[in-house]
mmCIF file of C-alpha atoms in Angstrom:
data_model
loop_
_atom_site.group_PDB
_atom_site.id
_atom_site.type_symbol
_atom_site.label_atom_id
_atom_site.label_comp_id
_atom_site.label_asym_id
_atom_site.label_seq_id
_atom_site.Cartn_x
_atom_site.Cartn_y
_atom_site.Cartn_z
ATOM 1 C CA UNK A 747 5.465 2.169 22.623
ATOM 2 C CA UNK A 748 8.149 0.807 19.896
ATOM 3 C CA UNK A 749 8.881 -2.892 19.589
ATOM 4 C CA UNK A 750 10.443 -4.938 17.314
ATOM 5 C CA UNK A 751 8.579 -8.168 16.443
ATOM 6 C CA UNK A 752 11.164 -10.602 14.561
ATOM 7 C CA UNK A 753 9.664 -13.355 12.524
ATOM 8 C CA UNK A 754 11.361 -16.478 11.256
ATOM 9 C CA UNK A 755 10.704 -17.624 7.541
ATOM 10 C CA UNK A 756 11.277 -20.680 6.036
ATOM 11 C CA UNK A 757 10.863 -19.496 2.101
ATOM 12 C CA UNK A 758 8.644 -18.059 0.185
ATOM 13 C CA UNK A 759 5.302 -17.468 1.446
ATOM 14 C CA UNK A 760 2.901 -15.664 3.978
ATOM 15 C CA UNK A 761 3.625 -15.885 7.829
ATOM 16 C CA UNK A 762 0.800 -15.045 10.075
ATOM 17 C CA UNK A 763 1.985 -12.790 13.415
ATOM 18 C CA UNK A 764 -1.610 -11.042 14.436
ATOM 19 C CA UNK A 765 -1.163 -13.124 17.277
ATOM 20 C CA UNK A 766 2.181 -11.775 18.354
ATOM 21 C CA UNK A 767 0.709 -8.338 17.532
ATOM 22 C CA UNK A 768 -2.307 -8.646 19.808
ATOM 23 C CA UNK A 769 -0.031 -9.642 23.006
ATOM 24 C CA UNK A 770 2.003 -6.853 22.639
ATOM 25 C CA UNK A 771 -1.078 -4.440 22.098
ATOM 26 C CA UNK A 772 -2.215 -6.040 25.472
ATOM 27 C CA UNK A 773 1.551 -5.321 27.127
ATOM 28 C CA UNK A 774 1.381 -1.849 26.058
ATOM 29 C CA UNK A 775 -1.801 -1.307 27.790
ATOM 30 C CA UNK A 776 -3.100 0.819 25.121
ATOM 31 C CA UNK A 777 -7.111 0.620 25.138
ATOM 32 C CA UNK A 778 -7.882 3.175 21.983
ATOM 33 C CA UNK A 779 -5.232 4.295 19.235
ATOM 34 C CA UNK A 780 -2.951 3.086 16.418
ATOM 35 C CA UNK A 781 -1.070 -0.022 16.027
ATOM 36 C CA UNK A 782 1.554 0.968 12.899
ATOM 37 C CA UNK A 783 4.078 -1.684 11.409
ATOM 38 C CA UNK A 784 7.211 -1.273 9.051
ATOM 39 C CA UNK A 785 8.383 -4.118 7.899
ATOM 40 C CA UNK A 786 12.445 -3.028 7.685
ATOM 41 C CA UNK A 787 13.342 -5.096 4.466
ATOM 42 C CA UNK A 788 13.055 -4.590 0.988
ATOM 43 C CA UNK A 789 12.342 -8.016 -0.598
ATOM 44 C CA UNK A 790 10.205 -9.021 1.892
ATOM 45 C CA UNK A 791 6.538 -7.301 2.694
ATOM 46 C CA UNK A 792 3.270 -6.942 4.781
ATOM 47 C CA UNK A 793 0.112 -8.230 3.462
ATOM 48 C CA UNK A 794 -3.516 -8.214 5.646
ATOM 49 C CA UNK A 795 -5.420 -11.545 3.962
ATOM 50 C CA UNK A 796 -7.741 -14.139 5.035
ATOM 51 C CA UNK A 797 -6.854 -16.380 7.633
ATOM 52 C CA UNK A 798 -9.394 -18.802 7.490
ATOM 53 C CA UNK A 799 -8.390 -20.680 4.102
ATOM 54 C CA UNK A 800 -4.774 -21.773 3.471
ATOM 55 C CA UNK A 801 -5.686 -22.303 -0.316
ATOM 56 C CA UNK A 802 -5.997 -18.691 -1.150
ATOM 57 C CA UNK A 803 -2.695 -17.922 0.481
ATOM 58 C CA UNK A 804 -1.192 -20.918 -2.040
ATOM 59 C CA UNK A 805 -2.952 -18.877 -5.276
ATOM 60 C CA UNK A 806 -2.063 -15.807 -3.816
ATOM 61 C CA UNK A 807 2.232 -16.846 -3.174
ATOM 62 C CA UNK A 808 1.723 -18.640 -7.481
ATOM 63 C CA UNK A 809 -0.244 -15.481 -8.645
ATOM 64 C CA UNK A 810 2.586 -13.360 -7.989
ATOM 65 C CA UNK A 811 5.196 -15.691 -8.460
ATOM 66 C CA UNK A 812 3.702 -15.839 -11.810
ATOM 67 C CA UNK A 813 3.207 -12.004 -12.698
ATOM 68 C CA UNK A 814 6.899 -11.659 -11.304
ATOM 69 C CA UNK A 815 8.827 -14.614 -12.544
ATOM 70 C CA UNK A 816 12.996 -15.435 -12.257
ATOM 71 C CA UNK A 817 15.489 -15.181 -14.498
ATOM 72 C CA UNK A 818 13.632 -12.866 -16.435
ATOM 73 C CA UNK A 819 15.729 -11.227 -19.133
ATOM 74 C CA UNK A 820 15.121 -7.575 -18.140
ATOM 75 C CA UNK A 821 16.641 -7.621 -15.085
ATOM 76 C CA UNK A 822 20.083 -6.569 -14.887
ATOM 77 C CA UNK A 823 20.249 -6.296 -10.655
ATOM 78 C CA UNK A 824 21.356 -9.879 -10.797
ATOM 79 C CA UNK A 825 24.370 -10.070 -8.846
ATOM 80 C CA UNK A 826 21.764 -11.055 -5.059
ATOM 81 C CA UNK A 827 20.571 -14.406 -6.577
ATOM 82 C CA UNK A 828 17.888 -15.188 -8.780
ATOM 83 C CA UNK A 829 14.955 -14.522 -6.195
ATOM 84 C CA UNK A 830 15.922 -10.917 -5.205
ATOM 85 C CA UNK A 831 14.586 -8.914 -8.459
ATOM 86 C CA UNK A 832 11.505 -10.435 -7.803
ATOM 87 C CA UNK A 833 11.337 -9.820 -4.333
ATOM 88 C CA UNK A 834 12.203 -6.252 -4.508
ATOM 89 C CA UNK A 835 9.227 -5.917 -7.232
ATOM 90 C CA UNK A 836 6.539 -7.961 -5.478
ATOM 91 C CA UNK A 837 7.178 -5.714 -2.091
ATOM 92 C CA UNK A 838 7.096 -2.273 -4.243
ATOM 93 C CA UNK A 839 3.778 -4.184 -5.082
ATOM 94 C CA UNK A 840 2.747 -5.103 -1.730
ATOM 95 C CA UNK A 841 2.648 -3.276 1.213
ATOM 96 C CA UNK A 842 5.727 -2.050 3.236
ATOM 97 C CA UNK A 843 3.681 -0.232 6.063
ATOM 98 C CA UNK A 844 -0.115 -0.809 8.311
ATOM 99 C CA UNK A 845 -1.562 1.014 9.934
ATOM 100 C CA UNK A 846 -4.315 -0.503 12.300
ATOM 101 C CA UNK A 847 -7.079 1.418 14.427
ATOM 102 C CA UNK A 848 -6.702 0.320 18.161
ATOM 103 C CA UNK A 849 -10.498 0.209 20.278
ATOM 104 C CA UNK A 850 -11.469 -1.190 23.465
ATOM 105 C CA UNK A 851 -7.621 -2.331 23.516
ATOM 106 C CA UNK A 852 -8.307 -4.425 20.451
ATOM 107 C CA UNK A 853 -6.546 -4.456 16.563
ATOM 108 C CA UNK A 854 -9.554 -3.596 14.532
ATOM 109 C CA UNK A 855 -9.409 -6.522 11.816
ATOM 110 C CA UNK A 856 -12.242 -7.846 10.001
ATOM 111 C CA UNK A 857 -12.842 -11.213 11.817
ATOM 112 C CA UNK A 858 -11.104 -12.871 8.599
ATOM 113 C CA UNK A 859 -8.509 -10.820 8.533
ATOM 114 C CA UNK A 860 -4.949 -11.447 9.548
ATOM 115 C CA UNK A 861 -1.602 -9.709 9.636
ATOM 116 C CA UNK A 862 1.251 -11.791 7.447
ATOM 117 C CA UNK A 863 4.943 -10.914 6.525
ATOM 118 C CA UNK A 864 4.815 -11.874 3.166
ATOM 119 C CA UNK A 865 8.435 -13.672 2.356
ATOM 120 C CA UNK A 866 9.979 -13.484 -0.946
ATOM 121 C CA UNK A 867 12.951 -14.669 -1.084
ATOM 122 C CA UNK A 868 13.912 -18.422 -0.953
ATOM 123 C CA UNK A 869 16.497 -19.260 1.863
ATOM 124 C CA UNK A 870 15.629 -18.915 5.906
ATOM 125 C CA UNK A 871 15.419 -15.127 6.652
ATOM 126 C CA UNK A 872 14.905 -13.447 10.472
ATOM 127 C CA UNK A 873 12.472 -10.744 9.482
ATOM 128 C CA UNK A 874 12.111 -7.665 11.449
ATOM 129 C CA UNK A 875 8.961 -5.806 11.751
ATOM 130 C CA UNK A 876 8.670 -2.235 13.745
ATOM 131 C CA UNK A 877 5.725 -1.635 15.801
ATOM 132 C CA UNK A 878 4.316 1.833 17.088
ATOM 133 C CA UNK A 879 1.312 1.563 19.685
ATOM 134 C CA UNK A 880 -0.573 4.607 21.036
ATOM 135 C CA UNK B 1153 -11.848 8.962 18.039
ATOM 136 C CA UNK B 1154 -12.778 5.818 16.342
ATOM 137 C CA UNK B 1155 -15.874 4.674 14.308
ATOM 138 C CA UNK B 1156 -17.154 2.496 11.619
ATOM 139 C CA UNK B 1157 -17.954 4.047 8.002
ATOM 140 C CA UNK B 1158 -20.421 1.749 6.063
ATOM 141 C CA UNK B 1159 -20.388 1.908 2.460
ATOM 142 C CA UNK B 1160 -22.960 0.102 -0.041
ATOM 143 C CA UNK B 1161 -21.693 -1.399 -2.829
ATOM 144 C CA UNK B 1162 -23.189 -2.456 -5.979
ATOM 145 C CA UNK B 1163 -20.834 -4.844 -7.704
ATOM 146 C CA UNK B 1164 -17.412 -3.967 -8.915
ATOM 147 C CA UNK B 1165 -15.924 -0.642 -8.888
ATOM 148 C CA UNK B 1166 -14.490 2.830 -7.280
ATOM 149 C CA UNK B 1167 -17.301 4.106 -4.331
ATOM 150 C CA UNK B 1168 -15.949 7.088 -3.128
ATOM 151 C CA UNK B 1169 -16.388 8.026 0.361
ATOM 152 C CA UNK B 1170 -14.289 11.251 1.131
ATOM 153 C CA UNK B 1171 -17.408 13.536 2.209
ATOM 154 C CA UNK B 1172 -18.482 10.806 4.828
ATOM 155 C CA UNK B 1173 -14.948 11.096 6.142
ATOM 156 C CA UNK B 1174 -14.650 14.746 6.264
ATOM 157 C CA UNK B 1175 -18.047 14.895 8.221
ATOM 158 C CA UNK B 1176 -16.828 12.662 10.739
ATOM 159 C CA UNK B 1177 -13.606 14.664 10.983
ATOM 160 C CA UNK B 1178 -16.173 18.057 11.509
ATOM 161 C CA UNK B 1179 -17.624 16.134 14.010
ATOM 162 C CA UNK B 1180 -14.383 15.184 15.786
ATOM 163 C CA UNK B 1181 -13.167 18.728 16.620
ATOM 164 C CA UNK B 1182 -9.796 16.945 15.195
ATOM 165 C CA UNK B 1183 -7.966 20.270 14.476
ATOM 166 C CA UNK B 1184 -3.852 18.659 13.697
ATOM 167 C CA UNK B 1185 -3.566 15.100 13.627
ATOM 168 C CA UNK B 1186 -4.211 11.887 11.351
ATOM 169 C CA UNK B 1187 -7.325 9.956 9.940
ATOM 170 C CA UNK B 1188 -6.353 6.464 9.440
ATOM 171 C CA UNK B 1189 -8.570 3.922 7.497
ATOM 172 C CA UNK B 1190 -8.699 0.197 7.271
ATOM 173 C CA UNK B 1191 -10.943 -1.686 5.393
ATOM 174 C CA UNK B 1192 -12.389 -4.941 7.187
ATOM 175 C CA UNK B 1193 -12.412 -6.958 4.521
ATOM 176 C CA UNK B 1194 -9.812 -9.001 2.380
ATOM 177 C CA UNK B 1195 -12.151 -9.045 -1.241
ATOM 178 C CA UNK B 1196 -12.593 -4.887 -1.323
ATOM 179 C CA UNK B 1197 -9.492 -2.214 -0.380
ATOM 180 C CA UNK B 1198 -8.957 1.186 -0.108
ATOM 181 C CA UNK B 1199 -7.551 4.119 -2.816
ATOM 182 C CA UNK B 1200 -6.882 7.439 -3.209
ATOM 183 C CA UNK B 1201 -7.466 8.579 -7.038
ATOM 184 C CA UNK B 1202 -8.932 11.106 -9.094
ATOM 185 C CA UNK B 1203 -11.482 12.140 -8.816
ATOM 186 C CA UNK B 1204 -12.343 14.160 -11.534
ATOM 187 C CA UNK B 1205 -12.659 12.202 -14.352
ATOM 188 C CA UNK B 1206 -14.894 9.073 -14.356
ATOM 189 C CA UNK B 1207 -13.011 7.665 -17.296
ATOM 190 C CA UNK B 1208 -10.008 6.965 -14.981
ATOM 191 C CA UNK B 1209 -11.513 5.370 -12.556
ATOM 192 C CA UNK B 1210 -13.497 3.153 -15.258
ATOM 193 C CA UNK B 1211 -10.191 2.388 -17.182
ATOM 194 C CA UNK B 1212 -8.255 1.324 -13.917
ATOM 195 C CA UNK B 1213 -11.536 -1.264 -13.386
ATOM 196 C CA UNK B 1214 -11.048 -2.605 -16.646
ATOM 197 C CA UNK B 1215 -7.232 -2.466 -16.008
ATOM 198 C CA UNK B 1216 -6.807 -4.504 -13.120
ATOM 199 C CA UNK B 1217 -9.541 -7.296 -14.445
ATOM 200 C CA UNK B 1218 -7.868 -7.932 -17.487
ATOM 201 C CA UNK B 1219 -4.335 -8.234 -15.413
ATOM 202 C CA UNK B 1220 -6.338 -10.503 -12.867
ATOM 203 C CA UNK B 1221 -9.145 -12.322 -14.860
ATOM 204 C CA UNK B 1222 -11.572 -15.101 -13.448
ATOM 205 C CA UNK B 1223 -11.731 -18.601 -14.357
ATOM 206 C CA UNK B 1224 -8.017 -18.476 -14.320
ATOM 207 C CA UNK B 1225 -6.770 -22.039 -13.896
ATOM 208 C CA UNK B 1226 -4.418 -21.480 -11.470
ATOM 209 C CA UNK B 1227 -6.609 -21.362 -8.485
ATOM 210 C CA UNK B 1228 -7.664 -23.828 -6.849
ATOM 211 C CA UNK B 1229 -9.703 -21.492 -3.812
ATOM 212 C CA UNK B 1230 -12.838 -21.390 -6.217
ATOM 213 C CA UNK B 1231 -15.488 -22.687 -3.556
ATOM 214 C CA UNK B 1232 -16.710 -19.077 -2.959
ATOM 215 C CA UNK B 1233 -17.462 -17.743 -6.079
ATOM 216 C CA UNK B 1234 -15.235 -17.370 -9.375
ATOM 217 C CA UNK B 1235 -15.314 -13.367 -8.646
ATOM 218 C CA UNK B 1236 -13.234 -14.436 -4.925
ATOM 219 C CA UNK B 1237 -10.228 -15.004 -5.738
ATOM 220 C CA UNK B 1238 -9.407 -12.289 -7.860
ATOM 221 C CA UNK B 1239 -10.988 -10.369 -5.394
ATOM 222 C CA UNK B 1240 -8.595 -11.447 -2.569
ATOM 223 C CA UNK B 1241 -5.467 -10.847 -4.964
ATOM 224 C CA UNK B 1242 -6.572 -7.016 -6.344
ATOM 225 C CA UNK B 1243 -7.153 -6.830 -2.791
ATOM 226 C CA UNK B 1244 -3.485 -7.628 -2.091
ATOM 227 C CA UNK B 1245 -1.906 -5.176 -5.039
ATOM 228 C CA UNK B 1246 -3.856 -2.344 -3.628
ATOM 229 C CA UNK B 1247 -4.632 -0.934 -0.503
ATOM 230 C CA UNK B 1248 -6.091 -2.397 2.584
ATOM 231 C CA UNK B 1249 -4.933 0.943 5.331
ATOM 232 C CA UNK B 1250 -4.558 4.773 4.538
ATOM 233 C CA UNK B 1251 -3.276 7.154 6.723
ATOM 234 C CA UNK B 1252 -4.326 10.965 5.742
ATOM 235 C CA UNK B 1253 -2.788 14.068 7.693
ATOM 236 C CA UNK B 1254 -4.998 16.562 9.377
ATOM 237 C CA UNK B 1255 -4.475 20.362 8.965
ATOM 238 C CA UNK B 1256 -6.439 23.159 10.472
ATOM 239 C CA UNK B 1257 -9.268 20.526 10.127
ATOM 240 C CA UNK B 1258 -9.184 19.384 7.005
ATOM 241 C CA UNK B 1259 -7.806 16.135 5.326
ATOM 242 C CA UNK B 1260 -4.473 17.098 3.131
ATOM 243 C CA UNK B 1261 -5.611 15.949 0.100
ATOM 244 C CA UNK B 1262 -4.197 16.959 -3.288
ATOM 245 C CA UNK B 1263 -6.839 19.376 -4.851
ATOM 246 C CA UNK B 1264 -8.167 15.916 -7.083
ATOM 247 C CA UNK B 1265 -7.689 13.272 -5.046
ATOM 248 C CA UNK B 1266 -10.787 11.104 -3.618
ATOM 249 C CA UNK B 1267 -10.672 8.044 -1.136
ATOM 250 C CA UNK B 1268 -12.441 5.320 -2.340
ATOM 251 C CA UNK B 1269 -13.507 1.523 -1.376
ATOM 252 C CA UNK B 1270 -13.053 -0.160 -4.124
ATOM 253 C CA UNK B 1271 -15.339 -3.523 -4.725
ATOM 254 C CA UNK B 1272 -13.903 -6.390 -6.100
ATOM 255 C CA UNK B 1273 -16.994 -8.817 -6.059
ATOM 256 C CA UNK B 1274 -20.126 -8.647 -8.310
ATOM 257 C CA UNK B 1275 -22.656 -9.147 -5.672
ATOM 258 C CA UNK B 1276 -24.440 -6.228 -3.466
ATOM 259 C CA UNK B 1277 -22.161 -5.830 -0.206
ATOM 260 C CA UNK B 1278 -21.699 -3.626 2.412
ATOM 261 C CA UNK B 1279 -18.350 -2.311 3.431
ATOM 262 C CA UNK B 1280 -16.628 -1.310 7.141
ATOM 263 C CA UNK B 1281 -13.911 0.902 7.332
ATOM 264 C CA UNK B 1282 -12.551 1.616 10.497
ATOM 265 C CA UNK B 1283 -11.351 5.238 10.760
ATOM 266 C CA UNK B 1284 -9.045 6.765 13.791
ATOM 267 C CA UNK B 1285 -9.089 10.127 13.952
ATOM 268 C CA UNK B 1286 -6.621 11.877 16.543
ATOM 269 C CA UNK C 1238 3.529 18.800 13.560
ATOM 270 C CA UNK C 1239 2.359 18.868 9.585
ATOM 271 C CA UNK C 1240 5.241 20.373 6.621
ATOM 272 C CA UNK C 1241 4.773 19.546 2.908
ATOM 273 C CA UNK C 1242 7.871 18.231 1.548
ATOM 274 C CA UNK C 1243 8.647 19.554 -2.487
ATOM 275 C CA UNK C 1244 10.221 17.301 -4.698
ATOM 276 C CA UNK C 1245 11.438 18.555 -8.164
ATOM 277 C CA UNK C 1246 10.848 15.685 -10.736
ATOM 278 C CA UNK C 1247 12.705 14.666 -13.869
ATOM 279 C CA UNK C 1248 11.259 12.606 -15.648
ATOM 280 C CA UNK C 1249 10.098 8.767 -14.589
ATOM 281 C CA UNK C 1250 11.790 7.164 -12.130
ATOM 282 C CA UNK C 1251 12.074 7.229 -8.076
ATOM 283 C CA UNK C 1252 13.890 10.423 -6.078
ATOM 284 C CA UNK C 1253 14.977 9.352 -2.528
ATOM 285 C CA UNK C 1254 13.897 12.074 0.066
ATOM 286 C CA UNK C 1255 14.767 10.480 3.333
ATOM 287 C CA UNK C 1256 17.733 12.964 4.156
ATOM 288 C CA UNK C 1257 14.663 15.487 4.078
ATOM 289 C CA UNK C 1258 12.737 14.090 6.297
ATOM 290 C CA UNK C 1259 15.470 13.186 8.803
ATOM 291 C CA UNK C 1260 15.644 17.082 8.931
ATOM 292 C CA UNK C 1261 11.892 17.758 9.208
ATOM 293 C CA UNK C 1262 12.338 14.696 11.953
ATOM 294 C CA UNK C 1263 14.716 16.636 14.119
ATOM 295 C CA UNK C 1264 13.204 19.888 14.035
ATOM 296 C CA UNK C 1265 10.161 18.729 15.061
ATOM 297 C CA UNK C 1266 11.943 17.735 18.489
ATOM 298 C CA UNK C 1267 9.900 14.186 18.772
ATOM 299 C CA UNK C 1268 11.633 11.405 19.711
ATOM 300 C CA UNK C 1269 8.961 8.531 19.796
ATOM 301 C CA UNK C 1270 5.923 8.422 17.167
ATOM 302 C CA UNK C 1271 5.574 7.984 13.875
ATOM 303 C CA UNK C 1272 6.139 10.150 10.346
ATOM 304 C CA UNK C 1273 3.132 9.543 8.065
ATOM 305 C CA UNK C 1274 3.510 10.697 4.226
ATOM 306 C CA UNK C 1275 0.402 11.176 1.575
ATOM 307 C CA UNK C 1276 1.923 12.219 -1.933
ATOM 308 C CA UNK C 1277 -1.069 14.719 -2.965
ATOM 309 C CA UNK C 1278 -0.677 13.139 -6.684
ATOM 310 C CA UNK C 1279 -2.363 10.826 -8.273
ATOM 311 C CA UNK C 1280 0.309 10.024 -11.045
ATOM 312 C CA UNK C 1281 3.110 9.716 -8.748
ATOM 313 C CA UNK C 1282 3.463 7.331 -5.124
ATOM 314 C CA UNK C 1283 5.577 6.749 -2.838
ATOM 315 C CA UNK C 1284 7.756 3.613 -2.216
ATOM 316 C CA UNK C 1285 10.408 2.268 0.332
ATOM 317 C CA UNK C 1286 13.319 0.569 -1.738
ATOM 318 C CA UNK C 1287 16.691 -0.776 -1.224
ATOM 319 C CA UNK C 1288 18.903 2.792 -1.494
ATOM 320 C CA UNK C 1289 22.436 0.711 -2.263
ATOM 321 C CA UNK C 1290 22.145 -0.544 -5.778
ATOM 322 C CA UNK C 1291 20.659 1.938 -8.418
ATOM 323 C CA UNK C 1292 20.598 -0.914 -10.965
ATOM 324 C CA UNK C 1293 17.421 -2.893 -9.073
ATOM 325 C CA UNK C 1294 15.687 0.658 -9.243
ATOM 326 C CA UNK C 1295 15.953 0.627 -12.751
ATOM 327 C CA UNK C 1296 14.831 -2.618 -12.900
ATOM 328 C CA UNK C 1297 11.570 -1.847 -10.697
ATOM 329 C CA UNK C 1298 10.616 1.147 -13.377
ATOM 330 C CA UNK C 1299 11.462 -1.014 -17.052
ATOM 331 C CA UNK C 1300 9.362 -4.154 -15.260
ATOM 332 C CA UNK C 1301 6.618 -1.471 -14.329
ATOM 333 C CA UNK C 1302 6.467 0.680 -17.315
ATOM 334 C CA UNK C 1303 6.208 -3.124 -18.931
ATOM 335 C CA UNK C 1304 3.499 -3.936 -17.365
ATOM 336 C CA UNK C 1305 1.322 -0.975 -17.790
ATOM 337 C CA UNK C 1306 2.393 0.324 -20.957
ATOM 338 C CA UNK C 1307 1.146 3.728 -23.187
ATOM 339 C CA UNK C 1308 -0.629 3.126 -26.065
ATOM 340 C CA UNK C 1309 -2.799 0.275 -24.409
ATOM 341 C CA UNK C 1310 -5.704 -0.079 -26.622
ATOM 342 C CA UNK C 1311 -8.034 -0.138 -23.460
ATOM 343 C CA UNK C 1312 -7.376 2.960 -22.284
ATOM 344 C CA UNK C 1313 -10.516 5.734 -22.728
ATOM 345 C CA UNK C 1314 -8.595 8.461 -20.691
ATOM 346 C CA UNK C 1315 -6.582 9.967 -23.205
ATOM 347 C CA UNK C 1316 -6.601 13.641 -23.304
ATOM 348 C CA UNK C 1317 -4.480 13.871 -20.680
ATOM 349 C CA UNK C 1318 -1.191 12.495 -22.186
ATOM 350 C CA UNK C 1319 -0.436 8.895 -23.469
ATOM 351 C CA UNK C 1320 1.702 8.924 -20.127
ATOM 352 C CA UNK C 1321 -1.567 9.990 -17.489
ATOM 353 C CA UNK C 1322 -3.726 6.795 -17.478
ATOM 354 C CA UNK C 1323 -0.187 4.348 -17.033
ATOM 355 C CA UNK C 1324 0.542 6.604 -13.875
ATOM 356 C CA UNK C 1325 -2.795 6.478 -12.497
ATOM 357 C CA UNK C 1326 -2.799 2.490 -12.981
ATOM 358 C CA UNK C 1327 0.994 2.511 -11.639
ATOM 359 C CA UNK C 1328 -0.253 4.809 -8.552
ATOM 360 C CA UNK C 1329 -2.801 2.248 -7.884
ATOM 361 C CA UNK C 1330 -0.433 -0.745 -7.740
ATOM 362 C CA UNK C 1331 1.717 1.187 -5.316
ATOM 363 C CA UNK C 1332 1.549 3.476 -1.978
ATOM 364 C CA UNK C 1333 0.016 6.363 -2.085
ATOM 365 C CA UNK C 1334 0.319 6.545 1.978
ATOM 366 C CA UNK C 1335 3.049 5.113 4.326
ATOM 367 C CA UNK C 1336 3.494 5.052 7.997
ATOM 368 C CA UNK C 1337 7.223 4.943 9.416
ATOM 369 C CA UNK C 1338 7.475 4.457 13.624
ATOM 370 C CA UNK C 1339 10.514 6.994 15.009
ATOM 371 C CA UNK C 1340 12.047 5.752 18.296
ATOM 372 C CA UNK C 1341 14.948 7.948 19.720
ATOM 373 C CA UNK C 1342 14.433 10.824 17.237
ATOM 374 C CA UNK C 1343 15.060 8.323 14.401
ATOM 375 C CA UNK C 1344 12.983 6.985 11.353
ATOM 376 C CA UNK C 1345 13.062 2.958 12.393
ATOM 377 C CA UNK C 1346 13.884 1.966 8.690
ATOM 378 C CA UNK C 1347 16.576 -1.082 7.593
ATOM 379 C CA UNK C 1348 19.658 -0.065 6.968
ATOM 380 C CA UNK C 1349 18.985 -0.318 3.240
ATOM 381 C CA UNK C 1350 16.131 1.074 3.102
ATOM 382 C CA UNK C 1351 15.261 4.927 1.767
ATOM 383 C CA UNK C 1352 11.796 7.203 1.200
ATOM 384 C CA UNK C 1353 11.163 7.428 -2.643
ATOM 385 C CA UNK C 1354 8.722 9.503 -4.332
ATOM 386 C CA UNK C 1355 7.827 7.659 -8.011
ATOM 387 C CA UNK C 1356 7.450 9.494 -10.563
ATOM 388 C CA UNK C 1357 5.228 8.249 -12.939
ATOM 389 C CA UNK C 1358 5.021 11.192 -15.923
ATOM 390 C CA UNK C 1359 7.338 12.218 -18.272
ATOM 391 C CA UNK C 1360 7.643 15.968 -18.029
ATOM 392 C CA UNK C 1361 8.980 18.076 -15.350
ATOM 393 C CA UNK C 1362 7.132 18.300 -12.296
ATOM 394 C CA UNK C 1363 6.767 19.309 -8.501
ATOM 395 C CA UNK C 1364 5.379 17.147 -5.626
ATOM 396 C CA UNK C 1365 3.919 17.736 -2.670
ATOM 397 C CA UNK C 1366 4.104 15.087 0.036
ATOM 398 C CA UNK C 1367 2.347 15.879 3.379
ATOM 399 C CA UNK C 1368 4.153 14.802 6.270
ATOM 400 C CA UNK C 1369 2.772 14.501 9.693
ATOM 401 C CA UNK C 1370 5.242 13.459 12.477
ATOM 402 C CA UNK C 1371 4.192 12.993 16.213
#
């Protein structure tokens, strides 16, 4: 089965979907196999973090913001706004594409773990994520 | 085919596992396919490196701790242990899923590559990777 | 079905191979599944980028080749080439694997988004990338 999952983003930041992941796992009645996601955007990412503390998601998001700051002089792919150097680097960084082992028809996380589109750029975005289950 | 891989670690560093994996890729009669890894934890990941020279592997340690040092005062997620959140971020600039091809039963490694978990906390842990093999 | 994919390097910098794999796509005849890629290096990765602008690709290797520089007094693994331990460290910070879901007989990538295999070296050089599609 391939879906699209779309996922709204309000800035920078990390946006939590495992939820929307595990209800179409369930729809595609798959019981053992992969679940494989490409996030289909280049300054924009997919990250699997803890879900259980918002503060390391904050140090995370100022971490990078910090390693990969604005208006730095060595960019000269300028012409997309101030935020999309950055946001091309941090998802080169990052990762574009998961792949997660399927059993007993569920994701096989860690039970900290979640699945986030990691947003880079500054302004509302509709993100688009493709699935594969089987 | 899916199982758990445990893997004891003794503070920070490279562990490579890629004989465990090709055992349980014997034992899975796996003759064309994939062997997909995720690591169920968001303070260790995943890498594939060289694995010939320990120096490497020692100077990429060294690397990344110096890029993400503790006691850095931007954090503010410092309940667990100053060794967590750089943990969570190396964790985030590295890999948390793999996927390998399978060829006449064997993993399609580069003749030096190795597949690692690699610790990011000081303290005695053990490690679960979930591997898919089909 | 499992090909390795060649790619003739120049020098540092990223070499967009998705027309090849469009044709390894539809000679393989699938038309739902996914196309998983392991470079066999571990001095050169693999990365999804924006394919319209070559200036933010240029940007992406002068911020990189910033960060982890030659001639970095921590380095022990040396004999190699003052270029070897930067492209391990550069590997590490990037993909070594990536996943990419096909639906209809075609890669489900944005529309500016390509396949890129990094180089990380200096001299001339040949890659192997496995590729497993089905």
């Amino acid at each position: 089965m391939v879906e699209i999952i779309r996922i709204e983003t309000r800035g920078q930041g990390l946006y939590e979907f495992t939820d929307q992941l595990r209800q179409l796992l369930n729809s595609s009645g798959v019981r053992e196999g992969l679940c494989t996601l490409l996030i289909q955007h280049t300054s924009a990412s997919l990250t699997i973090q803890e879900n259980a503390d918002p503060s390391a998601q904050q140090d995370l998001e100022n971490w990078l913001n910090r390693l990969v700051p604005e208006g730095d002089p060595l960019y000269t792919h300028v012409f997309e706004g101030r935020d999309d150097m950055p946001a091309h680097i941090k998802a080169a960084l990052t990762a574009t594409t998961l792949s997660i082992p399927v059993s007993e028809g569920r994701l096989l996380l860690g039970t900290w773990q979640g699945v986030y589109c990691w947003e880079h750029r500054h302004d509302r975005q509709i993100r688009s994520v493709a699935v594969h289950i089987g």
